[in-house]
Tab-separated table of C-alpha atoms in Angstrom:
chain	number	residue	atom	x	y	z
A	1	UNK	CA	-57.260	-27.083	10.348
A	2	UNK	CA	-54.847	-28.597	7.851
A	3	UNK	CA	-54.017	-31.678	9.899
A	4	UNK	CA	-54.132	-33.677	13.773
A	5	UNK	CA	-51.547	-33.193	16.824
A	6	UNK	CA	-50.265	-36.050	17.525
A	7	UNK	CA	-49.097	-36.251	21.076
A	8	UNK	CA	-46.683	-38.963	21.784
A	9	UNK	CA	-45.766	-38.228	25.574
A	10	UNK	CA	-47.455	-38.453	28.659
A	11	UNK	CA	-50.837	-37.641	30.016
A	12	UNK	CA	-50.632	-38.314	34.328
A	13	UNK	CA	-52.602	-37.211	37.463
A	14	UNK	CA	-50.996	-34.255	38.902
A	15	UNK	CA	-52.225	-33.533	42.547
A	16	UNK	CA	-51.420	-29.947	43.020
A	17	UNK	CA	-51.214	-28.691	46.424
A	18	UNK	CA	-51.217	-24.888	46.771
A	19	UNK	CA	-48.887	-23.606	49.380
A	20	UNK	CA	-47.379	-20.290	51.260
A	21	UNK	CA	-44.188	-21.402	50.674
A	22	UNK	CA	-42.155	-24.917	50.421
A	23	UNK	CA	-41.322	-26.515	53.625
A	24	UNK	CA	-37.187	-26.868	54.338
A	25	UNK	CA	-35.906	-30.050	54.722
A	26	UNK	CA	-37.333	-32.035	57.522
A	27	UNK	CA	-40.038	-29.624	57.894
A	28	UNK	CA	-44.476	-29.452	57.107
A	29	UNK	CA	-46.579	-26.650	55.859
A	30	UNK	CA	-50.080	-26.459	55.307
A	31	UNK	CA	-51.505	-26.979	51.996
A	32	UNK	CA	-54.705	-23.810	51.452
A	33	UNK	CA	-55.873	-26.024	48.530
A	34	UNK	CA	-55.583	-29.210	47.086
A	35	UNK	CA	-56.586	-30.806	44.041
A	36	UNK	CA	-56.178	-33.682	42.181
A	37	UNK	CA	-56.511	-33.496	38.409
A	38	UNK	CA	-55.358	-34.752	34.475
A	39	UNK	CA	-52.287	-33.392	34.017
A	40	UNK	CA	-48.951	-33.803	32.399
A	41	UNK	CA	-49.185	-33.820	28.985
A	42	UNK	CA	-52.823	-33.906	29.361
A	43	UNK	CA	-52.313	-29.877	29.495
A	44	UNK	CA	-50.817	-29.261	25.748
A	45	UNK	CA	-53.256	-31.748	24.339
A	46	UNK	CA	-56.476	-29.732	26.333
A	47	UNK	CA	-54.652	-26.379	25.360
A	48	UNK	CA	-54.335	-27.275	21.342
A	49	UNK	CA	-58.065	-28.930	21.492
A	50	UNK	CA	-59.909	-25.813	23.210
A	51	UNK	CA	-57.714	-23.970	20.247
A	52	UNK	CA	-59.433	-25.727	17.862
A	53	UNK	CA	-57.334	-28.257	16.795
A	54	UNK	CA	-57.701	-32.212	16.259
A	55	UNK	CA	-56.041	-34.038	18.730
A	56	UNK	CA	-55.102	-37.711	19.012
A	57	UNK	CA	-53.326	-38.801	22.987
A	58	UNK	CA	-50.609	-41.733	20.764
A	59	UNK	CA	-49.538	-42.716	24.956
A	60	UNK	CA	-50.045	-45.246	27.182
A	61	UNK	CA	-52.686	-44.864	30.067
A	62	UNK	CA	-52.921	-47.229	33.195
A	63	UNK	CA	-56.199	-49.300	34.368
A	64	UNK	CA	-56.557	-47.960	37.416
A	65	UNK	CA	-58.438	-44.836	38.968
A	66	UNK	CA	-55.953	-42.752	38.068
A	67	UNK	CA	-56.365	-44.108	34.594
A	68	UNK	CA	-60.253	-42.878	34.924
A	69	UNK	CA	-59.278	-39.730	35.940
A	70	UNK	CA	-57.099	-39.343	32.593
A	71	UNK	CA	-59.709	-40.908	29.872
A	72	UNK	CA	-62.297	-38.953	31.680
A	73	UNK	CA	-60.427	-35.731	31.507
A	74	UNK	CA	-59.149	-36.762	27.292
A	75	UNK	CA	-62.981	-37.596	26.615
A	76	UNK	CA	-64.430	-34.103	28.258
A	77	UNK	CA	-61.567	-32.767	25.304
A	78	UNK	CA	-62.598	-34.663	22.446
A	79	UNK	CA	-59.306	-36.099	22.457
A	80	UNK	CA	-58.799	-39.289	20.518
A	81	UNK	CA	-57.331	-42.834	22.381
A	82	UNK	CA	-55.038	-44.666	20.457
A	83	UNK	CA	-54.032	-47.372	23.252
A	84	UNK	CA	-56.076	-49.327	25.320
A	85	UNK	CA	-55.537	-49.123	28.791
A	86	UNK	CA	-52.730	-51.338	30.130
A	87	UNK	CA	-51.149	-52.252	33.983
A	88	UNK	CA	-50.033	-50.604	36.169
A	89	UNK	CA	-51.942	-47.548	36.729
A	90	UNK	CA	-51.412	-44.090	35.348
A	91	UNK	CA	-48.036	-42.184	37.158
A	92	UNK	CA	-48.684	-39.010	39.689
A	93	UNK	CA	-47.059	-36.120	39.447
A	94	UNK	CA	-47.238	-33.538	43.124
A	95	UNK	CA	-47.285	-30.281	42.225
A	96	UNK	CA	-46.391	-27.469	44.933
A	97	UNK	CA	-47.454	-23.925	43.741
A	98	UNK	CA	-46.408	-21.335	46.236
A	99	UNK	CA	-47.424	-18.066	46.863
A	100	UNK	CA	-45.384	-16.554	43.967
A	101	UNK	CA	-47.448	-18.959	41.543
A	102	UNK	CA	-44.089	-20.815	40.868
A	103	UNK	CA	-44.342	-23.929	41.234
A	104	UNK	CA	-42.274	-27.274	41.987
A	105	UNK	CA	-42.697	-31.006	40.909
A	106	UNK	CA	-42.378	-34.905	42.207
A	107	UNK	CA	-43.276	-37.397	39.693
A	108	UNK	CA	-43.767	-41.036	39.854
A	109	UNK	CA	-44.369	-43.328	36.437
A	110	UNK	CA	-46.741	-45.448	35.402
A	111	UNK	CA	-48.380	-47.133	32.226
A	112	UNK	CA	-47.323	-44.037	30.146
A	113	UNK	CA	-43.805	-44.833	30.631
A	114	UNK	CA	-44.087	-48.218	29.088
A	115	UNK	CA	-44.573	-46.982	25.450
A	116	UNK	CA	-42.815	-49.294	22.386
A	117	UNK	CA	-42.619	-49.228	18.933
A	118	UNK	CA	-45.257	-51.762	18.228
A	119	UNK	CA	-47.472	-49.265	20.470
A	120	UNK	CA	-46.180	-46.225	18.378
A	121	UNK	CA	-46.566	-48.673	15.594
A	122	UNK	CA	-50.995	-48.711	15.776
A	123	UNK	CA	-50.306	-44.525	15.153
A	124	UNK	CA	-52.288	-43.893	11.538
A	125	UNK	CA	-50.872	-40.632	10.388
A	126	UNK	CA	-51.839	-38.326	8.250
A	127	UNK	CA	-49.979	-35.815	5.723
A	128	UNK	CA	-50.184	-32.730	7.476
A	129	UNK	CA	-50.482	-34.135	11.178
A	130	UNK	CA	-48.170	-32.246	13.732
A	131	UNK	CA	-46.029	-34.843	16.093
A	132	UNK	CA	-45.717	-33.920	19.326
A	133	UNK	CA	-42.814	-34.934	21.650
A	134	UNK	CA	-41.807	-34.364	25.102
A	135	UNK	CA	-38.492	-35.141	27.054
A	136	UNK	CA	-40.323	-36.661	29.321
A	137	UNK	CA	-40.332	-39.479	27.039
A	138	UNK	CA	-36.209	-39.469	26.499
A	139	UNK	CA	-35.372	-40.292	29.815
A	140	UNK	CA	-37.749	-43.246	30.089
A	141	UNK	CA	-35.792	-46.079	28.263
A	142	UNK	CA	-38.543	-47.854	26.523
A	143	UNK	CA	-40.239	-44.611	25.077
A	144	UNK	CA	-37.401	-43.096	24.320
A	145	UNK	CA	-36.190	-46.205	21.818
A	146	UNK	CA	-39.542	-46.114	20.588
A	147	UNK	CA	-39.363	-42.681	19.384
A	148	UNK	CA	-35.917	-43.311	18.178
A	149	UNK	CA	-36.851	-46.076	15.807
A	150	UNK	CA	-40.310	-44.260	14.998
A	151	UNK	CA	-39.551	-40.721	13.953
A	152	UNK	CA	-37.543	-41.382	11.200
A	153	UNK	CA	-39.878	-43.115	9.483
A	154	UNK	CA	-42.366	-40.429	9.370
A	155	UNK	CA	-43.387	-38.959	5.952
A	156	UNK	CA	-43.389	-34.969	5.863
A	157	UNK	CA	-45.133	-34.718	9.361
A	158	UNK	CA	-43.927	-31.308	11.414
A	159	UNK	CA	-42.420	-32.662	14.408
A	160	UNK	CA	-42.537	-30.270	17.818
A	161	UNK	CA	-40.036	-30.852	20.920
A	162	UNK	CA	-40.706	-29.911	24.023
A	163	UNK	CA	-37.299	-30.896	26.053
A	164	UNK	CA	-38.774	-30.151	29.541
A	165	UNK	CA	-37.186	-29.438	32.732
A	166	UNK	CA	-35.146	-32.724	32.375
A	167	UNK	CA	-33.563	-32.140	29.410
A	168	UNK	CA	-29.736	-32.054	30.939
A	169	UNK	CA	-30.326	-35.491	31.905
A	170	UNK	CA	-30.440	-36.738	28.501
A	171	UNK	CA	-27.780	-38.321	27.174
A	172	UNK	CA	-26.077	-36.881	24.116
A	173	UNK	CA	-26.464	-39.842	22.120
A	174	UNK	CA	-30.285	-39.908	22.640
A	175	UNK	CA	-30.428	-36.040	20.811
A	176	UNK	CA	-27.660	-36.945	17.792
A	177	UNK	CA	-30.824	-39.502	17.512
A	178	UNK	CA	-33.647	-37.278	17.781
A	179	UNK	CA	-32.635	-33.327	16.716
A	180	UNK	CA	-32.567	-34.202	12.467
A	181	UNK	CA	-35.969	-35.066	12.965
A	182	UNK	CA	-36.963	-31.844	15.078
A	183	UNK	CA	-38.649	-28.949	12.848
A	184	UNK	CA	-39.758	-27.112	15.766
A	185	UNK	CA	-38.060	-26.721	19.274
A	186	UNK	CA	-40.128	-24.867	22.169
A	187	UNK	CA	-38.691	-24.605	25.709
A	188	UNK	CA	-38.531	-22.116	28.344
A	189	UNK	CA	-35.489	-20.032	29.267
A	190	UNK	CA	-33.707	-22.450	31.715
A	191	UNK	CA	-33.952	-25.004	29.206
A	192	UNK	CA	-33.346	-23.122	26.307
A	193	UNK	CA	-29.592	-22.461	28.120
A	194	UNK	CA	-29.582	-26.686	28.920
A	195	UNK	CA	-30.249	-27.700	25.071
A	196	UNK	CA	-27.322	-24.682	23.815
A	197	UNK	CA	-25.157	-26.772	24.750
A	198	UNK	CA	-26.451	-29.911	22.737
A	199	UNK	CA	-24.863	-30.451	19.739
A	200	UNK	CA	-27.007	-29.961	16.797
A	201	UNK	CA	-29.645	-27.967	18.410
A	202	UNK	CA	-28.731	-25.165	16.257
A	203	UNK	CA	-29.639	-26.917	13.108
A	204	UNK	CA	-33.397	-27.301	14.167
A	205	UNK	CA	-35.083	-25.475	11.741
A	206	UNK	CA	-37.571	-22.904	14.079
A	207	UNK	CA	-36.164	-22.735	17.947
A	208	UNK	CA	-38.624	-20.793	20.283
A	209	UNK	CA	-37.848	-19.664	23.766
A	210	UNK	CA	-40.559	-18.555	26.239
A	211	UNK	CA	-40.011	-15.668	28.627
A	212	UNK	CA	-42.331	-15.372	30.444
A	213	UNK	CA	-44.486	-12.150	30.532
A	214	UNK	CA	-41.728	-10.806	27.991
A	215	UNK	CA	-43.062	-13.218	25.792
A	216	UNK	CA	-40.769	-15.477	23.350
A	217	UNK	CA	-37.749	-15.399	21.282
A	218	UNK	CA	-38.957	-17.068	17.410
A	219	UNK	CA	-35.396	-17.679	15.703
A	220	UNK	CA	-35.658	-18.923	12.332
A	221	UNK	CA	-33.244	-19.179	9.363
A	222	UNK	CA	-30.593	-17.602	11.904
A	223	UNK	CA	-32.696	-14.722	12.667
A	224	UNK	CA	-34.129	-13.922	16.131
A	225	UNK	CA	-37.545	-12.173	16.928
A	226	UNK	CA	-38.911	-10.971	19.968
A	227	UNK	CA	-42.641	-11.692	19.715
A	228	UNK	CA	-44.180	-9.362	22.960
A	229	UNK	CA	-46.209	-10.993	25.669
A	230	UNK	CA	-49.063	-10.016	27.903
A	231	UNK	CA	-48.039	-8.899	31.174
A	232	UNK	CA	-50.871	-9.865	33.941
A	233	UNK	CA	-50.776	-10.418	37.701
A	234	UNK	CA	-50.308	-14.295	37.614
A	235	UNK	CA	-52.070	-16.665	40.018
A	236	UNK	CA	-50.784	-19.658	39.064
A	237	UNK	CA	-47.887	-20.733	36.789
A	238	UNK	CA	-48.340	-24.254	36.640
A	239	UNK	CA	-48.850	-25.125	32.714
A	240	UNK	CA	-48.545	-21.760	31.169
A	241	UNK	CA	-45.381	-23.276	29.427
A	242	UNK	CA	-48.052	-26.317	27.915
A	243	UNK	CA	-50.919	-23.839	27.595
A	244	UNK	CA	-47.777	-21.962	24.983
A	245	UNK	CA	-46.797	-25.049	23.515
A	246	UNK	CA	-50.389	-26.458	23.134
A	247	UNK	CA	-51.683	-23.133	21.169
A	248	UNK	CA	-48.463	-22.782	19.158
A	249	UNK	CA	-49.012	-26.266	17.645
A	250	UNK	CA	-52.731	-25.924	17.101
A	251	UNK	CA	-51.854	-22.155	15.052
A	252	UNK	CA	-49.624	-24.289	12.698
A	253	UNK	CA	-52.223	-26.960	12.039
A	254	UNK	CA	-54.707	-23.853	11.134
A	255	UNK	CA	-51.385	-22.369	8.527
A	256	UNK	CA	-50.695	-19.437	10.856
A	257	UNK	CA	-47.232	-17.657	10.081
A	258	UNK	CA	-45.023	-19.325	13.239
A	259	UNK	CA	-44.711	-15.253	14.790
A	260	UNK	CA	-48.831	-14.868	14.332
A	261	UNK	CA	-49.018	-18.276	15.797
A	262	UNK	CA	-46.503	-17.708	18.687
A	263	UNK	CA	-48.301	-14.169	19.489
A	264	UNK	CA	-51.597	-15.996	20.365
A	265	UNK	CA	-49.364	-18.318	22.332
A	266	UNK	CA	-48.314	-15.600	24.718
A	267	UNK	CA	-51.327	-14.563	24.829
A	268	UNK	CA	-53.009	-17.955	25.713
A	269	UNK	CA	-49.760	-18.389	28.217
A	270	UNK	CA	-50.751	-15.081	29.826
A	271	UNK	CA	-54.751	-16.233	30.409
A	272	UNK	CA	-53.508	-19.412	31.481
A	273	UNK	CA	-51.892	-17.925	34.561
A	274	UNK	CA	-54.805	-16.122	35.591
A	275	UNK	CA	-56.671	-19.111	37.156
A	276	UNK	CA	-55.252	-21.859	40.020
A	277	UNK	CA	-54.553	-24.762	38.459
A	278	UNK	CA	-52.536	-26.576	35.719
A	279	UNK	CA	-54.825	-26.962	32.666
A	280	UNK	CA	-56.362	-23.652	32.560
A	281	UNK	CA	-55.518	-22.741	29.086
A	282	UNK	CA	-58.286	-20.807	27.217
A	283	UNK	CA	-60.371	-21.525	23.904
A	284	UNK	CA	-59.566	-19.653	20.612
A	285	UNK	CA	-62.415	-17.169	21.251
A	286	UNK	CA	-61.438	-16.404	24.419
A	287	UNK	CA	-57.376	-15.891	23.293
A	288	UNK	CA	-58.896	-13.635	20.366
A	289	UNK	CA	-61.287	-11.340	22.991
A	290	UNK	CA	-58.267	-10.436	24.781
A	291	UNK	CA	-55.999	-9.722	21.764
A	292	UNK	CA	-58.472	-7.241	20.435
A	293	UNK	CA	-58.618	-5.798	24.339
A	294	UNK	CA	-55.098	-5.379	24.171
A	295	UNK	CA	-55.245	-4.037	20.461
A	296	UNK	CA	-57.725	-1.047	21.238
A	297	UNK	CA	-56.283	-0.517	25.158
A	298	UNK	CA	-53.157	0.508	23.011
């Protein structure tokens, strides 16, 4: 590894609740399973760590026991604390996963939503450290003028976006802001159509779209490639997207070529979904056993 990820966003408790389908308005359902675990950006950070990288958690996390749950979870990953805890407690995100593995989300904030730029400010980076950044963190006011006043100070660090589901309620002032300082955008299909209509979008140097079992779209220097993914019988879609993003970032920090480093990201996306739950994402050995599966079954 050449350098740390550096994750800047927000590590939660997700209670996932696994259900036949959603209930309609007004209505119940029962839940078959129900669990309540580290989640949010807890799931890139574990992804990237079990892939070998260094990882340091830059957020806030609450004093609570949903606090615990996080530091617990961060510590069983050898992921580095840069805060101490602060009030209130950590936010909770409810996560339905339906019979189809898709899966829908409710979140509440907490202590990771209160970030600042003196907070950002204790960060001790190094040369060849990756910066992660979610946009979770735009549409929360105080992290998001943190990151503004923060980023363009860095000095030669790769920085990674991950816009998220909520990136159409970002205002467009808030990306003029943030894209110059972008070197790598990774988002899923639905938001990859949100953020092509964000002005200066195209000017980020490496844009990558997930697809899904197709895989992802790498386009770089104007030119698009589709990098194949692993088709499997999914169980559970909840944070194949961070499992992606997670092993992408953690292939840079090792040098990988961004279309090797996106290929073990599919395939890390397509173990990921194999197991129930949201931070399922496997360990380098385990991503380069099925590879070499895939290599000699073809």
């Amino acid at each position: 590894m050449t350098g740390r990820l550096v994750h800047t966003g927000q590590a939660i408790v997700d209670l996932v609740m696994r259900v036949g389908a959603l209930p309609p308005p007004g209505g119940d359902v029962l839940a078959s399973d129900v669990r309540l675990t580290a989640g949010g950006g807890f799931n890139v950070m574990a992804a990237a760590a079990r892939a070998g990288a260094e990882v340091i958690y830059a957020g806030e996390h609450g004093t609570g026991r949903f606090g615990d749950i996080v530091r617990d979870a961060l510590a069983a990953e050898d992921i580095a604390l840069v805060q101490p805890p602060t009030t209130p407690d950590t936010g909770v995100c409810v996560a339905l996963v339906d019979a189809t593995g898709e899966r829908t989300f409710i979140t509440e904030t907490g202590a990771e939503g209160t970030l600042t730029a003196e907070h950002l400010g204790r960060v001790e980076l190094e040369n060849d450290d990756l910066v992660y950044v979610t946009g979770y963190s735009l549409v929360r006011e105080s992290n998001r003028d943190a990151l503004l006043a923060w980023l363009p100070e860095l000095m030669g660090q790769l920085v990674l976006l991950d816009p998220g589901p909520l990136a159409g309620d970002i205002p467009a002032d808030v990306w003029r802001g943030l894209l110059p300082h972008v070197d790598v955008l990774s988002c899923n299909a639905a938001e990859a159509r949100t953020m092509s209509a964000v002005d200066g979008v195209d000017e980020v140097p490496v844009r990558i779209t997930r697809i899904g079992a197709d895989g992802c779209d790498v386009t770089e220097d104007g030119v698009t490639v589709r990098v194949g993914g692993f088709p499997v019988d999914p169980v559970d879609t909840n944070g194949a997207g961070d499992a992606h993003t997670g092993v992408l970032a953690a292939e840079l920090l090792r040098g990988e070529d961004i279309l090797v480093a996106a290929e073990r990201a599919n395939a890390a996306a397509a173990l990921a979904v194999t197991e129930y739950g949201p931070a399922t994402a496997p360990k380098r050995e385990e991503v380069e056993k099925f590879l070499v599966a895939r290599a000699v079954a073809h």
